[in-house]
Tab-separated table of C-alpha atoms in Angstrom:
chain	number	residue	atom	x	y	z
A	619	MET	CA	-3.030	-15.827	-111.651
A	620	THR	CA	-4.079	-17.502	-108.384
A	621	THR	CA	-7.786	-17.758	-107.688
A	622	SER	CA	-9.063	-16.151	-104.490
A	623	LYS	CA	-10.099	-18.528	-101.696
A	624	GLY	CA	-13.179	-16.419	-101.043
A	625	ARG	CA	-14.554	-12.983	-100.252
A	626	ILE	CA	-14.351	-11.714	-96.704
A	627	GLY	CA	-15.874	-8.576	-95.254
A	628	PHE	CA	-14.039	-6.956	-92.355
A	629	ILE	CA	-15.425	-4.226	-90.093
A	630	GLY	CA	-12.889	-2.392	-87.964
A	631	VAL	CA	-9.295	-2.138	-89.193
A	632	GLY	CA	-7.589	-0.561	-86.204
A	633	THR	CA	-4.765	-1.898	-84.040
A	634	MET	CA	-5.718	-5.560	-84.465
A	635	GLY	CA	-7.923	-5.572	-87.527
A	636	ARG	CA	-5.384	-4.117	-89.916
A	637	HIS	CA	-2.955	-6.984	-89.266
A	638	LEU	CA	-5.679	-9.606	-89.546
A	639	VAL	CA	-6.678	-8.161	-92.902
A	640	HIS	CA	-3.063	-8.152	-94.056
A	641	ASN	CA	-2.627	-11.830	-93.166
A	642	LEU	CA	-5.910	-12.760	-94.840
A	643	ILE	CA	-4.747	-11.085	-98.034
A	644	LYS	CA	-1.421	-12.914	-97.801
A	645	GLY	CA	-3.511	-16.074	-97.401
A	646	ASN	CA	-5.109	-15.294	-100.768
A	647	TYR	CA	-8.503	-14.078	-99.578
A	648	GLU	CA	-10.191	-11.114	-101.195
A	649	VAL	CA	-10.933	-8.732	-98.333
A	650	PHE	CA	-13.407	-5.845	-98.345
A	651	VAL	CA	-13.100	-3.437	-95.426
A	652	TYR	CA	-15.288	-0.903	-93.640
A	653	ASP	CA	-14.163	1.596	-91.023
A	654	LYS	CA	-15.266	5.104	-90.089
A	655	LYS	CA	-11.651	6.301	-90.050
A	656	GLN	CA	-10.335	7.106	-93.497
A	657	GLU	CA	-6.715	6.775	-92.400
A	658	ALA	CA	-7.410	3.210	-91.284
A	659	LEU	CA	-8.921	2.376	-94.666
A	660	ASP	CA	-5.977	3.977	-96.477
A	661	TYR	CA	-3.552	1.902	-94.417
A	662	VAL	CA	-5.071	-1.460	-95.376
A	663	ALA	CA	-5.793	-0.395	-98.948
A	664	ALA	CA	-2.046	0.031	-99.424
A	665	PHE	CA	-1.533	-3.752	-99.194
A	666	GLY	CA	-4.567	-4.801	-101.212
A	667	ALA	CA	-7.701	-4.503	-99.081
A	668	LYS	CA	-10.755	-3.073	-100.832
A	669	PRO	CA	-12.536	-0.300	-98.890
A	670	VAL	CA	-16.305	0.134	-99.175
A	671	GLU	CA	-18.355	3.150	-98.133
A	672	THR	CA	-21.365	1.435	-96.555
A	673	LEU	CA	-22.262	-1.754	-94.729
A	674	LYS	CA	-24.762	-2.469	-97.494
A	675	GLN	CA	-21.902	-2.618	-99.986
A	676	LEU	CA	-19.896	-4.825	-97.630
A	677	VAL	CA	-22.750	-7.333	-97.359
A	678	GLU	CA	-23.241	-7.411	-101.123
A	679	VAL	CA	-19.636	-8.352	-101.901
A	680	SER	CA	-18.785	-10.611	-98.925
A	681	GLU	CA	-19.572	-14.178	-97.959
A	682	THR	CA	-18.314	-14.094	-94.378
A	683	ILE	CA	-18.214	-10.851	-92.389
A	684	PHE	CA	-15.939	-10.300	-89.409
A	685	VAL	CA	-16.754	-7.622	-86.829
A	686	SER	CA	-13.669	-6.329	-85.008
A	687	VAL	CA	-14.739	-3.132	-83.264
A	688	LEU	CA	-14.023	-1.963	-79.709
A	689	THR	CA	-17.260	-1.883	-77.724
A	690	ASP	CA	-20.580	-3.645	-77.197
A	691	ASP	CA	-22.430	-0.573	-78.481
A	692	GLN	CA	-20.376	-0.581	-81.674
A	693	VAL	CA	-21.097	-4.287	-82.212
A	694	LYS	CA	-24.813	-3.666	-81.761
A	695	SER	CA	-24.709	-0.675	-84.096
A	696	VAL	CA	-22.933	-2.343	-87.022
A	697	ILE	CA	-25.039	-5.497	-86.780
A	698	ALA	CA	-28.517	-4.353	-85.729
A	699	GLY	CA	-28.438	-0.556	-85.931
A	700	GLU	CA	-29.856	1.617	-88.687
A	701	GLY	CA	-28.065	0.718	-91.898
A	702	GLY	CA	-26.470	-2.271	-90.152
A	703	LEU	CA	-25.686	-5.730	-91.453
A	704	LEU	CA	-29.068	-7.253	-90.614
A	705	GLU	CA	-30.842	-4.786	-92.892
A	706	TYR	CA	-29.075	-6.248	-95.907
A	707	ALA	CA	-27.711	-9.703	-95.052
A	708	THR	CA	-29.226	-12.825	-96.584
A	709	PRO	CA	-29.259	-16.357	-95.087
A	710	GLU	CA	-26.088	-17.521	-96.818
A	711	LYS	CA	-24.045	-14.793	-95.105
A	712	LEU	CA	-22.225	-15.503	-91.833
A	713	ILE	CA	-21.417	-12.808	-89.277
A	714	VAL	CA	-18.474	-13.473	-86.945
A	715	ILE	CA	-17.873	-11.262	-83.890
A	716	ASN	CA	-14.150	-10.941	-83.069
A	717	SER	CA	-14.585	-8.117	-80.568
A	718	SER	CA	-14.218	-8.769	-76.835
A	719	VAL	CA	-17.745	-8.078	-75.619
A	720	ASN	CA	-20.326	-9.361	-73.163
A	721	PRO	CA	-21.612	-12.835	-74.130
A	722	GLN	CA	-25.106	-11.392	-73.695
A	723	THR	CA	-24.383	-8.989	-76.554
A	724	VAL	CA	-23.499	-11.890	-78.845
A	725	LEU	CA	-26.614	-13.807	-77.808
A	726	SER	CA	-28.881	-10.805	-78.409
A	727	MET	CA	-27.385	-10.240	-81.876
A	728	ALA	CA	-27.693	-13.942	-82.693
A	729	ASP	CA	-31.353	-13.951	-81.606
A	730	LEU	CA	-32.147	-10.978	-83.841
A	731	ALA	CA	-30.246	-12.483	-86.763
A	732	ILE	CA	-31.814	-15.941	-86.605
A	733	LYS	CA	-35.243	-14.388	-87.160
A	734	LYS	CA	-33.967	-13.529	-90.636
A	735	GLY	CA	-32.288	-16.897	-91.100
A	736	ILE	CA	-28.826	-15.367	-90.596
A	737	ASN	CA	-26.168	-16.844	-88.331
A	738	VAL	CA	-24.065	-14.836	-85.880
A	739	ILE	CA	-21.234	-16.593	-84.037
A	740	ASP	CA	-18.394	-15.348	-81.836
A	741	ALA	CA	-14.653	-15.820	-82.283
A	742	PRO	CA	-12.800	-13.477	-79.924
A	743	MET	CA	-9.014	-13.537	-80.011
A	744	SER	CA	-6.077	-13.417	-77.640
A	745	GLY	CA	-2.438	-12.624	-78.281
A	746	GLY	CA	-2.404	-8.867	-78.726
A	747	GLU	CA	-0.911	-6.932	-81.603
A	748	PRO	CA	2.266	-9.086	-81.793
A	749	GLY	CA	0.080	-12.156	-82.339
A	750	ALA	CA	-1.988	-10.316	-84.922
A	751	ILE	CA	1.147	-9.319	-86.829
A	752	ASP	CA	2.655	-12.813	-86.738
A	753	GLY	CA	-0.617	-14.649	-87.377
A	754	THR	CA	-0.251	-16.570	-84.096
A	755	LEU	CA	-3.434	-15.475	-82.315
A	756	THR	CA	-5.603	-17.783	-80.260
A	757	PHE	CA	-9.257	-17.867	-81.344
A	758	MET	CA	-12.085	-19.144	-79.141
A	759	VAL	CA	-15.153	-19.913	-81.241
A	760	GLY	CA	-18.700	-20.194	-79.957
A	761	SER	CA	-21.374	-21.499	-82.305
A	762	ASN	CA	-24.598	-23.456	-81.863
A	763	ASP	CA	-23.777	-25.181	-85.136
A	764	LYS	CA	-20.299	-26.699	-85.218
A	765	GLN	CA	-20.438	-26.764	-89.013
A	766	LEU	CA	-20.189	-22.967	-88.935
A	767	PHE	CA	-16.971	-23.348	-86.966
A	768	GLU	CA	-15.682	-25.705	-89.658
A	769	ARG	CA	-16.692	-23.131	-92.266
A	770	ILE	CA	-14.485	-20.414	-90.761
A	771	ARG	CA	-11.671	-22.680	-89.589
A	772	PRO	CA	-9.593	-22.274	-92.794
A	773	ILE	CA	-9.947	-18.486	-92.493
A	774	LEU	CA	-8.851	-18.487	-88.855
A	775	ASP	CA	-5.876	-20.670	-89.735
A	776	CYS	CA	-4.557	-17.730	-91.781
A	777	ILE	CA	-4.615	-15.378	-88.815
A	778	GLY	CA	-4.118	-17.644	-85.798
A	779	SER	CA	-2.181	-20.683	-84.651
A	780	ASN	CA	-4.450	-21.899	-81.845
A	781	ILE	CA	-8.069	-22.375	-82.869
A	782	PHE	CA	-10.593	-23.698	-80.334
A	783	TYR	CA	-14.247	-24.622	-80.657
A	784	VAL	CA	-15.467	-24.027	-77.106
A	785	GLY	CA	-19.230	-24.563	-77.285
A	786	PRO	CA	-22.475	-22.789	-78.172
A	787	THR	CA	-22.806	-19.211	-79.354
A	788	GLY	CA	-21.528	-16.778	-76.731
A	789	SER	CA	-19.122	-19.202	-75.099
A	790	GLY	CA	-16.166	-17.828	-77.044
A	791	GLU	CA	-16.678	-14.476	-75.340
A	792	ALA	CA	-17.225	-16.157	-71.972
A	793	ILE	CA	-13.935	-18.030	-72.076
A	794	LYS	CA	-12.085	-14.954	-73.364
A	795	LEU	CA	-13.413	-12.876	-70.459
A	796	ALA	CA	-12.558	-15.630	-67.961
A	797	ASN	CA	-9.013	-15.716	-69.311
A	798	ASN	CA	-8.647	-11.938	-69.233
A	799	LEU	CA	-10.133	-11.733	-65.756
A	800	MET	CA	-7.263	-13.905	-64.545
A	801	ALA	CA	-4.658	-11.853	-66.411
A	802	LEU	CA	-5.961	-8.404	-65.483
A	803	CYS	CA	-6.556	-9.177	-61.811
A	804	ASN	CA	-3.098	-10.753	-61.685
A	805	ASN	CA	-1.686	-7.573	-63.195
A	806	LEU	CA	-3.313	-5.393	-60.534
A	807	ILE	CA	-1.963	-7.475	-57.638
A	808	ALA	CA	1.491	-7.600	-59.262
A	809	LEU	CA	1.508	-3.800	-59.324
A	810	GLU	CA	0.619	-3.750	-55.639
A	811	ALA	CA	3.506	-6.140	-55.024
A	812	VAL	CA	5.820	-3.639	-56.707
A	813	LYS	CA	4.488	-0.926	-54.388
A	814	LEU	CA	5.157	-3.106	-51.351
A	815	ALA	CA	8.679	-3.975	-52.469
A	816	LYS	CA	9.543	-0.357	-53.238
A	817	GLY	CA	8.214	0.652	-49.833
A	818	TYR	CA	10.968	-1.453	-48.309
A	819	GLY	CA	13.671	-0.219	-50.648
A	820	ILE	CA	13.536	-3.180	-53.030
A	821	SER	CA	13.737	-2.351	-56.718
A	822	GLU	CA	11.181	-3.467	-59.244
A	823	GLU	CA	13.921	-5.336	-61.092
A	824	GLN	CA	14.906	-7.266	-57.955
A	825	LEU	CA	11.309	-8.271	-57.313
A	826	MET	CA	10.814	-9.470	-60.871
A	827	GLU	CA	14.052	-11.464	-60.780
A	828	VAL	CA	12.961	-13.288	-57.631
A	829	ALA	CA	9.322	-13.736	-58.721
A	830	HIS	CA	10.464	-15.159	-62.039
A	831	LEU	CA	12.078	-18.062	-60.156
A	832	SER	CA	9.529	-18.353	-57.373
A	833	THR	CA	5.863	-19.008	-56.706
A	834	GLY	CA	4.925	-15.455	-57.705
A	835	ASN	CA	5.754	-16.200	-61.333
A	836	SER	CA	3.009	-15.721	-63.946
A	837	PHE	CA	2.407	-14.519	-67.483
A	838	ILE	CA	2.469	-10.975	-66.090
A	839	VAL	CA	5.899	-11.487	-64.520
A	840	GLU	CA	7.241	-13.253	-67.603
A	841	ASN	CA	5.967	-10.419	-69.815
A	842	TRP	CA	6.313	-7.481	-67.439
A	843	ASP	CA	6.247	-4.814	-70.156
A	844	TYR	CA	3.258	-6.355	-71.967
A	845	PHE	CA	0.681	-3.785	-70.863
A	846	GLY	CA	3.197	-0.948	-70.836
A	847	ASN	CA	4.053	-1.617	-74.469
A	848	MET	CA	0.364	-1.819	-75.326
A	849	MET	CA	-0.213	1.583	-73.757
A	850	GLN	CA	2.486	3.058	-75.970
A	851	THR	CA	1.600	1.364	-79.254
A	852	HIS	CA	-2.195	1.001	-79.166
A	853	SER	CA	-4.219	3.249	-81.477
A	854	LEU	CA	-5.765	4.810	-78.339
A	855	ALA	CA	-2.362	5.603	-76.761
A	856	GLY	CA	-2.197	8.989	-75.083
A	857	THR	CA	-5.925	9.184	-74.367
A	858	LYS	CA	-8.137	8.270	-71.430
A	859	ASP	CA	-9.665	5.637	-73.664
A	860	VAL	CA	-6.512	3.501	-73.583
A	861	TYR	CA	-6.878	3.048	-69.817
A	862	THR	CA	-10.569	2.272	-70.200
A	863	PHE	CA	-9.647	-0.267	-72.880
A	864	LEU	CA	-7.173	-1.975	-70.550
A	865	THR	CA	-9.765	-2.403	-67.807
A	866	LYS	CA	-12.927	-3.021	-69.820
A	867	ASP	CA	-12.683	-6.804	-69.751
A	868	ILE	CA	-12.774	-6.821	-65.931
A	869	LYS	CA	-15.994	-4.819	-66.134
A	870	LEU	CA	-17.396	-7.101	-68.844
A	871	ALA	CA	-16.516	-10.229	-66.879
A	872	VAL	CA	-18.324	-8.971	-63.778
A	873	GLU	CA	-21.341	-7.792	-65.787
A	874	SER	CA	-21.576	-11.076	-67.694
A	875	ALA	CA	-21.490	-12.961	-64.379
A	876	ASN	CA	-24.230	-10.749	-62.953
A	877	ALA	CA	-26.369	-11.505	-66.007
A	878	ILE	CA	-26.486	-15.173	-65.029
A	879	GLU	CA	-26.690	-14.465	-61.281
A	880	LEU	CA	-23.089	-15.298	-60.430
A	881	PHE	CA	-21.084	-13.281	-57.888
A	882	LEU	CA	-17.406	-12.514	-58.532
A	883	PRO	CA	-16.272	-10.693	-55.375
A	884	ILE	CA	-12.563	-10.464	-56.261
A	885	GLY	CA	-13.295	-9.521	-59.861
A	886	GLY	CA	-15.773	-6.922	-58.664
A	887	LEU	CA	-13.204	-5.420	-56.297
A	888	CYS	CA	-10.594	-5.287	-59.067
A	889	TRP	CA	-13.117	-3.531	-61.293
A	890	GLN	CA	-13.840	-0.944	-58.585
A	891	LEU	CA	-10.143	-0.396	-57.893
A	892	SER	CA	-9.256	-0.027	-61.556
A	893	GLU	CA	-12.057	2.500	-62.053
A	894	ALA	CA	-10.857	4.483	-59.006
A	895	GLU	CA	-7.300	4.428	-60.316
A	896	LEU	CA	-8.449	5.831	-63.649
A	897	GLU	CA	-9.866	8.864	-61.875
A	898	ALA	CA	-6.534	9.434	-60.152
A	899	ARG	CA	-4.322	9.547	-63.235
A	900	ASP	CA	-2.342	12.702	-64.029
A	901	LYS	CA	-0.778	14.173	-67.136
A	902	SER	CA	2.756	12.939	-66.473
A	903	ASN	CA	1.518	9.393	-66.055
A	904	ARG	CA	-0.395	9.539	-69.339
A	905	GLU	CA	2.695	10.782	-71.135
A	906	SER	CA	5.067	8.238	-69.594
A	907	GLY	CA	3.286	5.236	-71.083
A	908	ARG	CA	4.721	3.036	-68.327
A	909	ILE	CA	2.174	0.692	-66.819
A	910	TYR	CA	3.762	0.906	-63.365
A	911	ASP	CA	3.792	4.731	-63.549
A	912	SER	CA	0.208	4.675	-64.737
A	913	PRO	CA	-3.011	5.426	-62.841
A	914	TYR	CA	-2.961	1.841	-61.603
A	915	THR	CA	-0.144	2.699	-59.214
A	916	THR	CA	-1.254	6.122	-57.996
A	917	GLN	CA	-3.243	6.588	-54.830
A	918	PRO	CA	-7.011	6.985	-55.415
A	919	VAL	CA	-8.311	10.442	-54.581
């Protein structure tokens, strides 16, 4: 019988988390999981994860705890809320935030934790569900103590293929938001380009063929169905929340810039436009699941 490499706690086993947990188990880690959705726990339990009922139990049985929830409020709740990790964690525990959140959220959690001698670092990921399934995600780690990065490096190697130490605590989130700001703003302007082309009788396919070989090429052009597929396969598919999810990193990027007195005029405009487009969506667009038939391409009302 092979000895486990270590005990990992994992909070949030949805679209991304369930695949990360699966790969950690295949990498011979013992993984304890917490999620408010029973069906999510049942899913990961089927391939060997060990569900727990409370965060207190998770802390007791885990050495390193990963937080992979959707929002800043959820991160704050599971770490510093009533019954959260900081009520029970001891100095030898390490809390790692995988969620895409405001760097200020990470810094506030780290400040609260250090008062108890507990370390909180950030390691957001990029690569979407395909990368989570294949174990090829990119991780961007921020930690004031590089030794903590070295501590989690073997774990991240089980679930990612590109692992970066990018600087002090919070900088992982900052670089993730900067990356996503480029991608999401590029996506919005690409959709406007499709509108323009169609207005002159040019098909979407023709535009993409030309852009692919021209200066308009980008990750968005090369992976034109990336967001459309996400809208169809994400755990939030079919709800307003999936659109909010797809635009939240623009909002977070602008808010995180404001927090340090930086002005992002183009990012701010893209945030405003995406929010307006959300309000304009209709039922047929929600059901279609096509990014270019989505609220992004309807006229604001």
